[in-house]
Short mmCIF file of C-alpha atoms in Angstrom, two decimals:
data_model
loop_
_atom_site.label_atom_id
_atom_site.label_comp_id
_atom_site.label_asym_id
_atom_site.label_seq_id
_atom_site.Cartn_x
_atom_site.Cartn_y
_atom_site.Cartn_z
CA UNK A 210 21.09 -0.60 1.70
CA UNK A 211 18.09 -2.22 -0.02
CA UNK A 212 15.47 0.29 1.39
CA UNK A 213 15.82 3.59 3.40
CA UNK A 214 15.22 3.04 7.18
CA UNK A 215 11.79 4.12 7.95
CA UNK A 216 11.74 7.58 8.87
CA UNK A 217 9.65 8.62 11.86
CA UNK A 218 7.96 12.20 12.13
CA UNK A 219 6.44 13.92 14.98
CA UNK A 220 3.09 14.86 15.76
CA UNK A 221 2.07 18.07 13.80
CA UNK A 222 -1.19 19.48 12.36
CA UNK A 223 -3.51 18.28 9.89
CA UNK A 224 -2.67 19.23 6.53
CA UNK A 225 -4.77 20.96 4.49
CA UNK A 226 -5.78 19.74 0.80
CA UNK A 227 -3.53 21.02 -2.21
CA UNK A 228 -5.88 23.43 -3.41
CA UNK A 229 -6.70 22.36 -7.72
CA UNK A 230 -5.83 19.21 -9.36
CA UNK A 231 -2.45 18.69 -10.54
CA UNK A 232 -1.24 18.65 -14.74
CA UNK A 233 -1.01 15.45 -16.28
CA UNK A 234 1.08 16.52 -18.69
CA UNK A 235 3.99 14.11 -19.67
CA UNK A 236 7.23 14.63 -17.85
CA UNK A 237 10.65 12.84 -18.16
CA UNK A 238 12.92 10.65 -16.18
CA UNK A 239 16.43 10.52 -15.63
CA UNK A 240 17.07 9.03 -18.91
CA UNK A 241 14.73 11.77 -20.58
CA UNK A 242 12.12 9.32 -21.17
CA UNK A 243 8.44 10.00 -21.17
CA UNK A 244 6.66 8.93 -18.19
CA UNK A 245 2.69 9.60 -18.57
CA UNK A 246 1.76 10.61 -15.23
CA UNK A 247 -1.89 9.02 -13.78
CA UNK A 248 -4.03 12.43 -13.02
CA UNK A 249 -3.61 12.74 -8.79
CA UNK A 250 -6.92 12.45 -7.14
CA UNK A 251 -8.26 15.70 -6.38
CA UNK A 252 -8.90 17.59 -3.80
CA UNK A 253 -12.09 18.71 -2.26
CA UNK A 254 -13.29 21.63 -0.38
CA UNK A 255 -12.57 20.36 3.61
CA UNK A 256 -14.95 19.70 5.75
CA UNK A 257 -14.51 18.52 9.89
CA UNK A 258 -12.92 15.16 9.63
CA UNK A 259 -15.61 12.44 8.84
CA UNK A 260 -18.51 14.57 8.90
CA UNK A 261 -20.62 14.66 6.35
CA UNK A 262 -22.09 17.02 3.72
CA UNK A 263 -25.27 17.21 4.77
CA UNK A 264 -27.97 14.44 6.80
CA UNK A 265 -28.57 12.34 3.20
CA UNK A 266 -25.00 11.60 2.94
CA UNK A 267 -24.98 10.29 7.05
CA UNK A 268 -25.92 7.14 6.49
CA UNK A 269 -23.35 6.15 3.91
CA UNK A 270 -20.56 7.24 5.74
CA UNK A 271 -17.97 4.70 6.23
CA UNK A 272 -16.63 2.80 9.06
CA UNK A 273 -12.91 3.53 7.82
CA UNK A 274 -11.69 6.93 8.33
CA UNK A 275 -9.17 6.77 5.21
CA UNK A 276 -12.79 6.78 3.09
CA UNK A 277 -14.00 9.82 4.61
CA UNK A 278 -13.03 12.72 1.87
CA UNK A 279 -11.66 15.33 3.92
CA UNK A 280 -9.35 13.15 6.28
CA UNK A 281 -8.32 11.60 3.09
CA UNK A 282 -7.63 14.67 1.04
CA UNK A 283 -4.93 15.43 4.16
CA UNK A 284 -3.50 12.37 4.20
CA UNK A 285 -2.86 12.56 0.51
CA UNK A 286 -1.41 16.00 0.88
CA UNK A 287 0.78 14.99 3.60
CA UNK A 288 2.20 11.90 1.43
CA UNK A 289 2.87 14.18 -1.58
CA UNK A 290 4.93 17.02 0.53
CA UNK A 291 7.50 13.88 1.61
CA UNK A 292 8.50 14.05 -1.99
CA UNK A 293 12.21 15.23 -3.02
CA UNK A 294 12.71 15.79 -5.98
CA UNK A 295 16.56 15.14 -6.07
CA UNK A 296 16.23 11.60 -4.71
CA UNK A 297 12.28 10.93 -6.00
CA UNK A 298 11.76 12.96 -9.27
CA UNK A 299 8.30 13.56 -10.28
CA UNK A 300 5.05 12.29 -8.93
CA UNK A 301 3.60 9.45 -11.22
CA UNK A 302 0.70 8.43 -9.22
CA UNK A 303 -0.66 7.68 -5.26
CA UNK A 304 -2.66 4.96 -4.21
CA UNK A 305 -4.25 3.48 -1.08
CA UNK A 306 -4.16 0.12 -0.94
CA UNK A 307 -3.03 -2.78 1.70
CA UNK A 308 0.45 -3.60 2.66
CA UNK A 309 1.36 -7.29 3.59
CA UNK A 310 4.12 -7.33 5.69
CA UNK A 311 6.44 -10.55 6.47
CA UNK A 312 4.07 -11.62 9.25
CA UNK A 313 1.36 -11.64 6.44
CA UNK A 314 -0.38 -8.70 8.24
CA UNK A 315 -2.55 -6.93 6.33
CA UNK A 316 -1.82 -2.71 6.36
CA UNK A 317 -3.03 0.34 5.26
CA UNK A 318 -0.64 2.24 3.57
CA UNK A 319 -0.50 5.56 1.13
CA UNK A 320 1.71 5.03 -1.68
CA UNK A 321 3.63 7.76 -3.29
CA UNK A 322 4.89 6.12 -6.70
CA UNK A 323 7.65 8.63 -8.31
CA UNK A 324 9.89 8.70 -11.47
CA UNK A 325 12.90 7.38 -9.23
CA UNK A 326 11.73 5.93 -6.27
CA UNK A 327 8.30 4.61 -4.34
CA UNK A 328 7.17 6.15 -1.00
CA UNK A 329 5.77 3.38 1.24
CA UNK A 330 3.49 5.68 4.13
CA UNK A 331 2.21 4.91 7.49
CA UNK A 332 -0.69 8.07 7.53
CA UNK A 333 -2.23 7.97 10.67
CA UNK A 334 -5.76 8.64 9.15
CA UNK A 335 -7.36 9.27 12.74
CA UNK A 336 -4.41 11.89 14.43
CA UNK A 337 -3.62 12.91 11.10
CA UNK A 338 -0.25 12.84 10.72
CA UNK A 339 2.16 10.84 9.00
CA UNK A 340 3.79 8.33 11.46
CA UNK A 341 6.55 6.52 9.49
CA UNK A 342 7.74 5.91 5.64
CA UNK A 343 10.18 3.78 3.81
CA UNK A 344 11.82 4.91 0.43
CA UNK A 345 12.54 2.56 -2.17
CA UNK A 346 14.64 2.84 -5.03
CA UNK A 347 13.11 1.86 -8.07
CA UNK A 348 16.84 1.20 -9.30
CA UNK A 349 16.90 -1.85 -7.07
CA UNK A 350 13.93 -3.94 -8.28
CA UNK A 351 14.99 -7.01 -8.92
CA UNK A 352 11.42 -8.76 -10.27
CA UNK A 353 7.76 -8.08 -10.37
CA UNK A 354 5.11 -10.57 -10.12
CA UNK A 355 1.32 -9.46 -10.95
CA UNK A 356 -1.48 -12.26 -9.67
CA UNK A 357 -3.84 -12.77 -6.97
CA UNK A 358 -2.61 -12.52 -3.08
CA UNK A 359 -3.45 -15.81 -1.28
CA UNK A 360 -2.32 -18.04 1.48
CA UNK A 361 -0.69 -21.07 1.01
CA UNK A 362 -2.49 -24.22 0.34
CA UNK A 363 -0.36 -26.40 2.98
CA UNK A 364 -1.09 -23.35 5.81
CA UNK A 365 -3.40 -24.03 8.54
CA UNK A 366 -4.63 -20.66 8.35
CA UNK A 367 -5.92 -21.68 4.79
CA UNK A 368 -7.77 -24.73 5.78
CA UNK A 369 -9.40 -22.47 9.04
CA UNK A 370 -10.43 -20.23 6.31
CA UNK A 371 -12.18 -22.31 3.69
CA UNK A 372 -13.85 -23.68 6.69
CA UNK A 373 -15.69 -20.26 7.59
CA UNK A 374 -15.74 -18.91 3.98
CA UNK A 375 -16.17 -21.88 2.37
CA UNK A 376 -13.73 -20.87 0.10
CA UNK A 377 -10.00 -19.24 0.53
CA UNK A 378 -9.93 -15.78 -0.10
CA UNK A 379 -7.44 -14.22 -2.93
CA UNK A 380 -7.27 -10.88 -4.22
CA UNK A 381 -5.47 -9.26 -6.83
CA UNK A 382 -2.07 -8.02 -6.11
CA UNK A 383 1.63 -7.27 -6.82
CA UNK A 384 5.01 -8.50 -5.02
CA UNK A 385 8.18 -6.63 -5.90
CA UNK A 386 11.29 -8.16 -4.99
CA UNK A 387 14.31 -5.89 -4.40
CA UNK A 388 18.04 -6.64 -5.38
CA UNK A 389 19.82 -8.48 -2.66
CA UNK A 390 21.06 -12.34 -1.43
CA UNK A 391 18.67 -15.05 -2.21
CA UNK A 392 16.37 -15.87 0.45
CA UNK A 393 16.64 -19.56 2.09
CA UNK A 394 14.02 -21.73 2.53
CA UNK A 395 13.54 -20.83 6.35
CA UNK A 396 13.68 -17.49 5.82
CA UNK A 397 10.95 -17.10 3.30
CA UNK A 398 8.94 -19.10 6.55
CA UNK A 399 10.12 -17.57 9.30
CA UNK A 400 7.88 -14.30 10.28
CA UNK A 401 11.14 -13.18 12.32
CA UNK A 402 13.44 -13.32 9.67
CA UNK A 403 14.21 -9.43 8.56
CA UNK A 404 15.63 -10.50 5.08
CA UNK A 405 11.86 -11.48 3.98
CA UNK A 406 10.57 -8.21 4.89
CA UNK A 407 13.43 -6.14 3.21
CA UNK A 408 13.46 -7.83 0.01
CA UNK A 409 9.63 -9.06 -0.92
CA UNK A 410 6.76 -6.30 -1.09
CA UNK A 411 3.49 -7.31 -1.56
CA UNK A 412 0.43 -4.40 -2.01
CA UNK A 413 -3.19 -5.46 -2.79
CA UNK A 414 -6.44 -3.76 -3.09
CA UNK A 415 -8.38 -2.96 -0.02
CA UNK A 416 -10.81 -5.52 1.18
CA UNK A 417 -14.31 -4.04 0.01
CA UNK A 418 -15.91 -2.21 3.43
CA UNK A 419 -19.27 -3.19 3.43
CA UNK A 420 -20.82 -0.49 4.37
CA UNK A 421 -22.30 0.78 0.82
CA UNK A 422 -19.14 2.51 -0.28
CA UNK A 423 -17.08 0.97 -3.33
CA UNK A 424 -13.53 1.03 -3.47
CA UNK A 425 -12.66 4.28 -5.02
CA UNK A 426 -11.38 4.08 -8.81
CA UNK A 427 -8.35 5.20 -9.84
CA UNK A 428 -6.92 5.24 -5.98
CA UNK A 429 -7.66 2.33 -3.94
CA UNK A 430 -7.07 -0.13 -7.77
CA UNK A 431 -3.95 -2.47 -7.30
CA UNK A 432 -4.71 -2.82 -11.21
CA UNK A 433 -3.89 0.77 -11.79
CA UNK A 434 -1.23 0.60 -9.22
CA UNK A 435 0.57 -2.22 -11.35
CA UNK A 436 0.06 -0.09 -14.52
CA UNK A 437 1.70 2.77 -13.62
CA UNK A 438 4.47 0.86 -11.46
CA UNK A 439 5.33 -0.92 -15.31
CA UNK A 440 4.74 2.32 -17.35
CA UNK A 441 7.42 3.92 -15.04
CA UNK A 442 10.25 1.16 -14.47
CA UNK A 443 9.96 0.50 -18.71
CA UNK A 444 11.33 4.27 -18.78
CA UNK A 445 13.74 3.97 -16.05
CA UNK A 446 17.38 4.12 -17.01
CA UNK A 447 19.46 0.83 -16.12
CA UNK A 448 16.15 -0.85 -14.92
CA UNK A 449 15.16 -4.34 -17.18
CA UNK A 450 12.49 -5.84 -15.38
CA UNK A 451 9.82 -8.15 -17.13
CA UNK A 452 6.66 -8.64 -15.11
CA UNK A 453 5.51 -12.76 -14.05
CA UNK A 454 1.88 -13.45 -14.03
CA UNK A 455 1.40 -15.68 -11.30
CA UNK A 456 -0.23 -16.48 -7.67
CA UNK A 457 1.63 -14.62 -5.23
CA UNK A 458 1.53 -17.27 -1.90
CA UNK A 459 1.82 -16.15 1.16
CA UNK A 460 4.04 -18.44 2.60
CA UNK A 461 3.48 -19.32 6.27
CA UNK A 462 2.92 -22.64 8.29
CA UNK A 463 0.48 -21.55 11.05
CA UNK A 464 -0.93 -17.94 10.11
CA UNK A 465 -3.35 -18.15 12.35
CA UNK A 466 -2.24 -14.95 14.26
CA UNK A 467 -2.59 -12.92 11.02
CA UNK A 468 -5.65 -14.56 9.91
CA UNK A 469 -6.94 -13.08 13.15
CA UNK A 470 -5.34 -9.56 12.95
CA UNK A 471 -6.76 -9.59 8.86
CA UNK A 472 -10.69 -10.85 9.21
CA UNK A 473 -10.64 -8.09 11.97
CA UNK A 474 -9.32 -5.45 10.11
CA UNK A 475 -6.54 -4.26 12.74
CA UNK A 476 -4.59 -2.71 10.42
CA UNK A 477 -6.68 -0.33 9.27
CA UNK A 478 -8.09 3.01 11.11
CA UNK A 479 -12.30 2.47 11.92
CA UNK A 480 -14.26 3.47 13.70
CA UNK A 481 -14.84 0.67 16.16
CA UNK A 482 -18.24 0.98 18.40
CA UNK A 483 -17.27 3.69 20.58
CA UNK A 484 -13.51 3.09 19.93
CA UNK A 485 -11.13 4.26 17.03
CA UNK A 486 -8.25 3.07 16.56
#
């Protein structure tokens, strides 16, 4: 199999931040390698979900709840505990950054990058609870391409969006393309075609909120993400892989349904007038 099947977990309890900041002392891989790990993001005292410190702070909270500390220090505790360290190794790094699936859907996801594998994690950032994630061998990656994330040029969705933008939007991003058949040409177009989303994974960095709040540094940085994905796979035993600098097209004909689902932000967890979802 090229990935794990997503595993599903049931509803339990927020979990409460890893007390301290983890070493980043150098560890080794399988082939006794050194593998620098990126220092975790640490965790802060909690406080109630989304609240904040004190009436100064209230106006700067943000709309998404994966930027609000405390929900976020339990989301990143509850990625790191779905580490084994027979089948993952050590922890390199986590990130939080957006997921583009084969329907071109933009998604936040928590990623657990290890000395063996990735952890691709669906963190439910309003119940608090992780809700599915997908393990991926680092053994099996085939290429990696490092460029910014755009639509294609011939896409309808592309033309819609230089129309309202003025301009189409690209961001700075990473595909990784696991071991497996070669994709045909209708597959690579056709959103219903489960190949494309088995073998091609595309992250990027979050869209910036704004409400006031950057993008925080080193966690929600696809640049950093790309970094330590290359630090590790150059160690990895059996593993040749030599980064492509390139644009990384999103290839659909229409797109209009994901342009949609993206300039709204549905795949992220804000607050939403008096709805959250």
């Amino acid at each position: 199999a090229l990935e794990t099947p997503e595993h599903h977990s049931p509803a339990s309890p927020a979990m409460a931040p890893l007390p301290g900041v983890m070493p980043s002392a150098p560890s080794h891989g399988a082939a006794g390698a050194e593998v620098n790990l990126v220092p975790p993001v640490s965790a802060h005292t909690p406080t109630p979900p989304g609240a904040p410190a004190n009436r100064s702070e209230q106006a700067s909270v943000s709309l998404s709840f994966s930027r609000r500390q405390a929900v976020l220090d339990a989301g990143i505790a509850a990625a790191r505990a779905l580490r084994d360290p027979q089948l993952d190794g050590v922890e390199v790094a986590v990130h939080l950054l957006t997921f583009v699936n084969h329907w071109n859907l933009e998604q936040e996801r928590l990623v657990l990058l290890c000395s063996q594998s990735l952890i691709r994690i669906k963190y439910n950032f309003l119940a608090q609870r992780v809700e599915k994630h997908t393990r991926i061998r680092l053994q099996d990656v085939e290429s990696l391409t490092l460029g910014r994330v755009r639509l294609a040029s011939q896409s309808l969705a592309a033309g819609l969006q230089t129309l309202s933008r003025g301009t189409t939007v690209a961001r700075p991003g990473v595909r990784i393309v696991i071991r497996g058949e070669e994709l045909k040409a209708r597959e690579r177009w056709n959103p219903l075609s489960i190949k494309m989303g088995q073998r091609r994974i595309i992250f990027c960095s979050h869209t910036e909120n704004g409400d006031g709040i950057p993008l925080l540094d080193p966690l929600e940085k696809v640049e950093k993400f790309q970094d330590a994905l290359q630090r590790t796979l150059a160690v990895l035993d059996g593993v040749q892989v030599t980064p492509v600098v390139s644009d990384i097209v999103l290839e659909s004909i229409v797109g209009i349904p994901a342009l949609i689902y993206n300039e709204n932000r549905l795949g992220e967890w804000r607050a939403r007038g008096s709805v959250a979802f």
